[in-house]
Coordinates of C-alpha atoms and ligand atoms in Angstrom, one line a residue:
M1 CA 33.0 10.6 11.2
N2 CA 31.4 14.0 12.3
D3 CA 31.8 15.8 9.1
R4 CA 30.3 15.6 5.6
H5 CA 33.9 14.8 4.2
Y6 CA 33.6 11.5 6.0
A7 CA 30.3 10.7 4.5
L8 CA 31.6 11.5 0.8
K9 CA 34.8 9.2 1.5
R10 CA 32.3 6.4 2.4
D11 CA 30.4 7.0 -0.7
A12 CA 33.8 7.0 -3.0
E13 CA 34.8 3.6 -1.3
D14 CA 31.2 2.3 -1.7
P15 CA 31.3 -1.1 -4.0
L16 CA 27.8 -0.4 -5.0
Q17 CA 28.1 2.9 -5.8
S18 CA 27.7 2.3 -9.5
F19 CA 24.3 1.1 -9.1
R20 CA 22.7 4.5 -8.1
N21 CA 23.3 5.4 -12.0
A22 CA 20.7 2.5 -12.9
F23 CA 18.0 4.7 -11.5
Y24 CA 16.3 8.0 -12.1
H25 CA 16.9 11.0 -10.0
N26 CA 15.5 14.2 -9.5
P27 CA 17.9 17.2 -8.7
N28 CA 18.2 18.7 -5.3
E29 CA 16.5 15.6 -3.8
I30 CA 17.1 12.9 -1.3
Y31 CA 14.9 10.2 -1.6
L32 CA 14.6 7.9 1.6
D33 CA 11.2 6.7 1.0
G34 CA 12.3 3.3 -0.9
N35 CA 10.8 1.4 1.6
S36 CA 7.1 2.6 0.4
L37 CA 8.0 2.8 -3.3
G38 CA 11.2 2.1 -5.0
K39 CA 12.9 4.4 -7.3
L40 CA 12.4 3.9 -11.2
P41 CA 15.3 1.5 -12.8
L42 CA 16.0 3.4 -15.9
R43 CA 16.1 -0.2 -17.7
A44 CA 12.5 -0.6 -16.5
Q45 CA 11.7 2.5 -18.6
E46 CA 13.4 1.0 -21.6
K47 CA 12.0 -2.4 -21.1
V48 CA 8.4 -1.3 -20.6
G49 CA 8.8 1.2 -23.7
E50 CA 9.8 -1.8 -25.8
A51 CA 6.8 -4.0 -24.5
L52 CA 4.3 -1.2 -25.4
T53 CA 5.7 -0.5 -28.8
E54 CA 7.2 -3.7 -30.1
E55 CA 5.1 -6.2 -28.2
W56 CA 1.6 -4.5 -27.7
G57 CA 1.9 -2.4 -30.6
K58 CA 3.3 -4.2 -33.3
T59 CA 3.2 -8.1 -32.5
L60 CA -0.3 -7.8 -30.5
I61 CA -2.0 -11.1 -29.8
G62 CA 1.0 -12.8 -31.2
S63 CA 3.1 -11.9 -28.3
W64 CA 1.4 -14.2 -26.1
N65 CA 3.5 -17.1 -27.6
A66 CA 6.4 -15.1 -28.5
H67 CA 6.8 -13.1 -25.2
W68 CA 4.3 -13.1 -22.6
L69 CA 3.5 -16.7 -21.3
D70 CA 7.0 -17.5 -20.4
R71 CA 7.5 -14.0 -18.9
P72 CA 5.8 -14.5 -15.5
K73 CA 7.7 -17.9 -15.0
R74 CA 11.0 -16.2 -15.8
I75 CA 10.7 -13.7 -13.5
A76 CA 9.3 -16.1 -10.6
S77 CA 12.5 -17.8 -11.2
K78 CA 14.6 -14.9 -10.7
Y79 CA 12.7 -14.2 -7.2
A80 CA 13.3 -18.2 -6.4
R81 CA 16.9 -17.5 -6.8
L82 CA 16.9 -14.5 -4.6
L83 CA 14.8 -16.2 -1.9
H84 CA 16.6 -19.6 -2.1
L85 CA 13.6 -21.6 -3.4
N86 CA 12.8 -23.7 -6.3
S87 CA 11.0 -22.2 -9.2
E88 CA 8.3 -24.0 -9.1
E89 CA 7.3 -23.0 -5.5
I90 CA 6.9 -19.2 -6.4
I91 CA 4.2 -17.3 -8.5
L92 CA 4.1 -13.6 -9.2
G93 CA 0.9 -11.5 -9.6
E94 CA -2.0 -10.1 -7.9
S95 CA -1.4 -7.5 -4.9
T96 CA 0.1 -8.9 -1.4
S97 CA -3.4 -8.6 0.2
V98 CA -5.0 -10.8 -2.6
R99 CA -2.1 -13.3 -2.2
L100 CA -2.4 -13.3 1.6
Y101 CA -6.4 -14.0 1.2
Q102 CA -5.7 -16.6 -1.1
V103 CA -3.2 -18.7 0.9
I104 CA -4.7 -18.2 4.4
H105 CA -8.0 -19.4 3.1
A106 CA -6.3 -22.2 1.3
L107 CA -4.5 -23.1 4.8
L108 CA -7.7 -23.0 6.7
H109 CA -9.2 -25.6 4.7
C110 CA -6.2 -28.1 4.0
D111 CA -7.0 -30.0 7.4
Q112 CA -3.3 -29.9 8.4
F113 CA -3.5 -27.0 11.1
P114 CA -6.1 -26.4 13.8
K115 CA -8.6 -23.9 12.4
H116 CA -7.6 -20.7 14.2
L117 CA -6.1 -17.6 13.0
G118 CA -3.5 -15.5 14.8
T119 CA -1.3 -12.6 14.5
D120 CA 0.1 -9.6 16.6
S121 CA -0.5 -5.6 16.8
L122 CA 2.7 -5.0 14.7
Q123 CA 1.3 -6.0 11.8
F124 CA 0.4 -3.9 8.6
P125 CA -3.5 -2.8 8.5
S126 CA -4.1 -4.7 5.1
D127 CA -3.1 -8.1 6.7
L128 CA -5.2 -7.6 9.5
Y129 CA -8.4 -6.7 7.5
I130 CA -7.6 -9.9 5.3
L131 CA -7.5 -12.0 8.5
E132 CA -10.4 -10.6 10.2
G133 CA -12.6 -10.6 6.8
I134 CA -11.5 -14.4 6.5
A135 CA -12.4 -15.0 10.0
K136 CA -15.8 -13.4 9.6
N137 CA -16.6 -15.7 6.8
E138 CA -15.6 -18.8 8.6
S139 CA -17.2 -17.8 11.8
L140 CA -13.8 -17.9 13.5
E141 CA -12.0 -15.1 15.5
V142 CA -8.5 -13.8 15.1
S143 CA -6.4 -13.5 18.3
I144 CA -4.0 -10.5 17.9
L145 CA -1.5 -10.5 20.4
S146 CA -0.8 -6.9 21.7
Y147 CA 2.3 -5.9 23.3
S148 CA 3.0 -3.1 25.8
Q149 CA 4.6 -1.0 23.1
E150 CA 4.6 -0.7 19.2
T151 CA 8.3 -1.0 18.2
H152 CA 9.2 -4.9 18.5
A153 CA 7.5 -8.2 19.3
E154 CA 8.0 -9.7 22.9
V155 CA 9.1 -13.0 21.3
E156 CA 8.6 -15.5 24.5
L157 CA 5.0 -13.9 24.6
L158 CA 4.6 -14.7 20.9
K159 CA 5.9 -18.1 21.5
K160 CA 3.5 -19.0 24.2
T161 CA 0.6 -17.7 22.5
I162 CA 1.5 -20.0 19.4
Q163 CA 2.0 -23.0 21.8
D164 CA -1.3 -22.1 23.9
K165 CA -3.5 -21.4 20.6
P166 CA -1.8 -23.4 17.6
G167 CA -2.9 -22.7 14.3
I168 CA -2.3 -20.6 11.3
Y169 CA -0.3 -17.3 12.0
C170 CA 0.6 -14.4 9.9
L171 CA 3.5 -12.0 10.8
S172 CA 5.8 -9.5 8.9
L173 CA 9.2 -10.4 8.7
V174 CA 10.1 -6.8 9.1
S175 CA 7.5 -4.6 10.8
Y176 CA 6.4 -1.5 8.9
K177 CA 6.6 1.0 11.5
S178 CA 9.8 0.3 13.5
G179 CA 11.8 -1.7 11.1
Y180 CA 11.6 -4.7 13.7
R181 CA 12.9 -7.9 12.4
Y182 CA 11.3 -11.3 14.0
P183 CA 13.7 -14.1 14.5
L184 CA 12.6 -16.1 11.4
K185 CA 14.1 -19.6 11.8
K186 CA 13.5 -19.5 15.7
L187 CA 9.8 -18.9 15.2
N188 CA 9.4 -21.3 12.2
Q189 CA 10.8 -24.3 14.2
W190 CA 8.7 -23.3 17.2
A191 CA 5.2 -23.0 15.1
S192 CA 6.4 -26.4 13.6
K193 CA 6.8 -28.0 16.7
H194 CA 3.5 -26.8 18.1
N195 CA 1.5 -27.9 15.0
S196 CA 1.3 -24.4 13.5
I197 CA 2.3 -22.4 10.6
I198 CA 3.4 -18.9 9.9
V199 CA 2.9 -17.2 6.8
W200 CA 5.2 -14.5 6.5
D201 CA 5.0 -11.1 4.7
F202 CA 8.2 -10.3 3.4
S203 CA 7.3 -6.9 2.0
H204 CA 9.4 -4.8 4.1
A205 CA 12.4 -7.4 3.8
V206 CA 12.6 -8.5 0.3
G207 CA 15.3 -6.8 -1.4
A208 CA 16.9 -5.3 1.7
I209 CA 18.1 -8.4 3.9
S210 CA 19.1 -11.8 2.6
I211 CA 16.2 -14.3 3.1
D212 CA 16.9 -18.1 2.7
C213 CA 13.5 -19.8 2.9
K214 CA 15.2 -23.2 2.9
A215 CA 17.6 -22.7 5.8
T216 CA 14.9 -20.9 7.8
E217 CA 12.3 -23.5 7.3
T218 CA 10.0 -20.8 6.0
L219 CA 6.8 -22.6 4.5
V220 CA 4.6 -20.1 3.1
A221 CA 5.3 -16.3 2.2
V222 CA 3.8 -13.3 0.3
G223 CA 5.5 -9.8 -0.3
C224 CA 5.4 -6.9 -2.7
T225 CA 7.8 -5.9 -5.3
Y226 CA 7.5 -2.4 -5.3
K227 CA 9.6 -1.5 -2.2
Y228 CA 13.3 -2.4 -2.0
M229 CA 12.7 -4.5 -5.5
N230 CA 11.8 -1.4 -7.4
G231 CA 9.2 -3.0 -9.4
G232 CA 6.6 0.1 -9.7
P233 CA 3.7 1.5 -8.2
G234 CA 1.1 -1.3 -7.6
S235 CA 3.7 -3.8 -9.0
P236 CA 2.6 -7.6 -8.7
A237 CA 3.3 -9.5 -5.5
F238 CA 4.6 -13.0 -5.1
L239 CA 3.5 -16.1 -3.1
Y240 CA 5.7 -18.8 -2.0
V241 CA 4.6 -22.1 -1.0
N242 CA 6.7 -25.0 0.2
K243 CA 6.3 -27.9 -2.6
K244 CA 5.3 -30.3 0.4
L245 CA 2.3 -28.1 0.8
I246 CA 1.2 -27.0 -2.6
S247 CA -1.0 -29.9 -3.7
S248 CA -2.9 -30.1 -0.4
L249 CA -3.9 -26.3 -1.0
S250 CA -6.6 -25.1 -3.1
N251 CA -6.8 -21.5 -4.4
P252 CA -10.3 -19.9 -3.3
I253 CA -10.2 -17.5 -6.4
K254 CA -10.1 -20.5 -9.2
G255 CA -9.5 -18.9 -12.5
W256 CA -8.4 -20.1 -15.9
F257 CA -4.8 -19.2 -15.2
G258 CA -4.9 -21.6 -12.2
H259 CA -6.0 -24.4 -14.8
R260 CA -3.8 -27.2 -15.4
F261 CA -4.4 -26.6 -19.5
P262 CA -5.8 -22.8 -19.4
F263 CA -6.0 -22.9 -23.1
S264 CA -8.0 -25.9 -23.2
F265 CA -11.0 -23.5 -22.5
S266 CA -12.6 -26.8 -20.7
S267 CA -15.8 -26.2 -18.6
Q268 CA -14.3 -28.1 -15.7
F269 CA -12.1 -26.8 -13.4
D270 CA -8.9 -28.9 -13.1
P271 CA -6.3 -27.0 -10.9
S272 CA -2.6 -26.9 -12.0
Q273 CA -0.5 -29.5 -9.9
S274 CA 2.2 -26.7 -9.3
I275 CA 2.3 -23.5 -7.6
E276 CA 0.4 -22.2 -11.0
R277 CA -2.9 -23.4 -9.0
F278 CA -2.6 -20.1 -7.3
G279 CA -3.1 -18.1 -10.7
S280 CA -6.5 -16.5 -11.3
G281 CA -6.5 -14.0 -14.2
T282 CA -4.5 -13.1 -16.8
P283 CA -1.0 -11.8 -15.6
S284 CA -0.4 -8.0 -15.7
I285 CA 2.1 -8.3 -18.5
L286 CA 3.5 -4.4 -18.5
S287 CA 3.8 -4.2 -14.9
L288 CA 5.8 -7.7 -14.9
T289 CA 8.1 -6.2 -17.4
A290 CA 8.9 -3.4 -15.0
V291 CA 9.5 -6.1 -12.2
E292 CA 12.1 -7.8 -14.0
A293 CA 14.4 -5.0 -14.4
G294 CA 14.1 -4.4 -10.6
V295 CA 14.8 -7.9 -9.8
D296 CA 17.7 -8.1 -11.9
L297 CA 19.4 -5.2 -10.4
V298 CA 19.1 -6.9 -7.0
L299 CA 20.6 -10.1 -8.3
E300 CA 23.6 -8.1 -10.2
A301 CA 24.5 -6.3 -6.9
G302 CA 24.0 -9.6 -4.9
I303 CA 21.7 -9.5 -1.7
L304 CA 24.6 -10.2 0.7
S305 CA 26.7 -7.0 -0.6
I306 CA 23.2 -5.1 -0.4
E307 CA 22.5 -6.2 3.2
Q308 CA 26.2 -5.3 4.2
K309 CA 25.6 -1.9 2.9
S310 CA 22.3 -1.4 4.5
K311 CA 24.0 -2.6 7.9
A312 CA 26.7 -0.2 7.5
Q313 CA 24.5 2.8 6.4
S314 CA 21.8 2.1 9.2
D315 CA 24.7 2.1 11.8
Y316 CA 26.0 5.2 10.7
F317 CA 22.5 7.0 10.3
I318 CA 21.7 5.7 14.0
S319 CA 25.0 6.9 15.3
L320 CA 24.3 10.5 14.0
I321 CA 21.0 10.5 15.4
E322 CA 22.2 9.1 18.7
T323 CA 24.4 12.1 18.9
E324 CA 22.8 14.9 17.1
L325 CA 19.0 14.3 17.4
L326 CA 18.2 12.6 20.8
P327 CA 19.3 15.9 22.7
L328 CA 16.5 17.8 20.3
G329 CA 13.6 15.7 21.5
F330 CA 13.8 12.8 19.0
S331 CA 13.7 9.1 19.9
I332 CA 14.8 6.1 18.0
E333 CA 12.2 3.6 17.4
T334 CA 14.3 0.9 15.3
P335 CA 16.2 -1.8 17.2
T336 CA 19.9 -0.8 17.3
H337 CA 21.1 -4.6 16.5
P338 CA 21.5 -5.0 12.9
Q339 CA 20.1 -8.5 13.3
E340 CA 17.0 -7.1 14.7
R341 CA 16.0 -4.9 11.9
G342 CA 15.3 -4.3 8.4
S343 CA 16.4 -1.5 6.3
H344 CA 14.5 1.4 7.4
V345 CA 15.3 3.7 10.5
S346 CA 12.3 4.9 12.3
I347 CA 12.5 7.9 14.8
S348 CA 9.9 9.9 16.4
H349 CA 9.2 13.4 17.7
K350 CA 6.1 15.2 19.3
A351 CA 6.2 17.2 16.1
A352 CA 7.0 14.6 13.6
W353 CA 4.3 15.6 10.9
H354 CA 5.5 19.3 10.6
I355 CA 9.2 18.1 10.6
C356 CA 8.1 15.9 7.6
L357 CA 6.7 18.9 5.9
A358 CA 9.7 21.1 6.4
L359 CA 12.2 18.2 5.3
Q360 CA 10.2 18.1 2.0
D361 CA 10.2 21.8 1.6
E362 CA 12.9 22.4 -1.0
K363 CA 13.2 26.0 0.1
V364 CA 14.7 25.1 3.4
Q365 CA 18.4 24.4 2.9
G366 CA 17.9 24.2 -0.7
V367 CA 17.2 20.3 -0.6
K368 CA 14.2 18.2 -0.6
I369 CA 14.0 15.3 1.5
I370 CA 11.5 12.5 1.2
P371 CA 11.0 10.4 4.3
D372 CA 7.5 9.0 5.2
F373 CA 5.2 9.6 8.1
R374 CA 3.4 7.0 10.0
P375 CA 0.8 7.9 12.7
S376 CA 0.9 9.1 15.4
H377 CA 4.6 10.3 15.3
F378 CA 6.9 8.0 13.4
I379 CA 9.2 9.3 10.8
R380 CA 10.5 6.5 8.4
F381 CA 13.7 6.8 6.6
G382 CA 14.2 4.0 4.1
I383 CA 17.6 3.0 3.3
T384 CA 17.9 1.6 -0.3
P385 CA 21.7 0.5 -0.8
L386 CA 21.4 0.4 -4.4
Y387 CA 20.8 4.2 -4.6
T388 CA 21.3 5.8 -0.9
R389 CA 24.3 7.4 -0.4
Y390 CA 26.0 8.1 2.9
V391 CA 26.0 11.9 2.2
D392 CA 22.1 11.7 1.7
L393 CA 22.0 10.3 5.7
W394 CA 24.5 13.1 6.8
D395 CA 22.5 15.9 4.9
T396 CA 19.4 14.7 6.4
V397 CA 20.5 14.9 9.9
Q398 CA 21.7 18.2 9.4
K399 CA 18.4 19.5 7.9
L400 CA 16.6 17.9 10.7
I401 CA 18.9 19.7 13.2
F402 CA 18.1 23.0 11.6
I403 CA 14.5 22.4 11.3
V404 CA 14.3 21.8 15.1
T405 CA 16.6 24.3 16.4
S406 CA 15.5 27.1 14.4
N407 CA 11.5 26.1 14.9
T408 CA 11.1 26.2 11.1
F409 CA 8.6 23.2 11.5
K410 CA 6.2 25.5 13.3
N411 CA 5.5 27.4 10.0
Y412 CA 3.6 24.2 8.8
S413 CA -0.1 23.3 8.9
D414 CA -1.6 20.2 10.3
Q415 CA -3.5 19.4 7.2
Q416 CA -2.2 15.8 5.7
P417 CA -2.7 14.7 2.2
I418 CA -4.5 11.1 1.3
V419 CA -1.2 9.5 1.0
P420 CA 1.0 10.8 4.0
Ligands
PLP1 C1 3.8 -5.3 5.1 C2 2.9 -4.8 4.1 N1 1.9 -6.0 3.8 C3 1.2 -5.7 2.7 C4 1.0 -4.5 2.4 C5 0.0 -4.3 1.2 O1 0.3 -4.8 -0.1 P1 -0.5 -4.7 -1.5 O2 -1.0 -3.2 -1.5 O3 0.2 -5.4 -2.4 O4 -1.9 -5.6 -1.1 C6 1.7 -3.6 2.5 C7 1.8 -2.1 1.7 O5 2.7 -1.3 2.0 C8 2.9 -3.9 3.4 O6 3.8 -2.8 3.9

């Protein structure tokens, strides 16, 4: 296991290896940041090109009837297949932050749950801002459960908090910093037993692990499509609401695309009876076109095969880190048990930022390696089974060893760009 040949052999045996050819790659570059922005599917390039030239360029307004009105629903139904939902329960569009705002606001006003908002300290900052913003407007407070560390939830403490303060909770299925995965079904059942609901943020989980919303009794979820789903920068997010809740929820951003008959141009708002009531403005057709190419690839590969490969590659990477990098001052911040993690592996080091810069410098060992950095000292490596190779993980560990043992990281400045 401890040589490059072994990694190459694993790649040669990989049943998903051909999917790598479906993406655009730069030479001499190892991309391990698919947990932030997935790679460009070549099919997206082709389909967006076609949408620009044929649909927008030639057919213009006629494309609404010919192509565009159906597109959001068709893509939503593909996400429904992936997440084990009915197509009537999921809508694509807007950003994750806006979707979260809409659904949390709607849940607060549906009178089915106590008017209390809760979360914990592992959440992505935008989610916290959304919750706090709503709470302020409604003269409420958000309780944010803090743990003694920032790598995993203390589940018993979280359960006790839900029991003591029932209400509307928001949690990310896979935590953005450490890759920790919450026990989805267990927490949903606990919440429902205690008169509460959890709104899940699937951003770091969708396309990386299999999620069965029905089997896990998940009622509401949001998530982005630009990470493991390879939908493109700022691609539309999704919102899932279980059908038993849809009719009791009112979208706070009422726009014509949430109307029962948007093209009746009525001056009275009459909400759609389906999930479409969470529509607001005109769907972003070009972005949705790219999203379709991404979800098609995940469905073709099969999420169970993707998850299986993610587990195998993460196990391999973690074992290399344990043997090669722990003695060099690195720590592993991701849970080592596969059921407790998503598909990124986070490590930490006191010189994490400088090490990230050296990794990205092609002059060092002739290869540019792109992970990402999360303050104050985390380096995240996203494993995207559709295009990550075992040999990429081997080469990354070898470069990390070199950077630290040769003190190369000391040559880099403290200055950070806007997107670290
Ligand atoms: C877990 C999580 N939630 C929410 C967001 C914000 O998503 P958006 O920019 O689509 O609002 C991100 C962005 O990376 C994220 O990682």
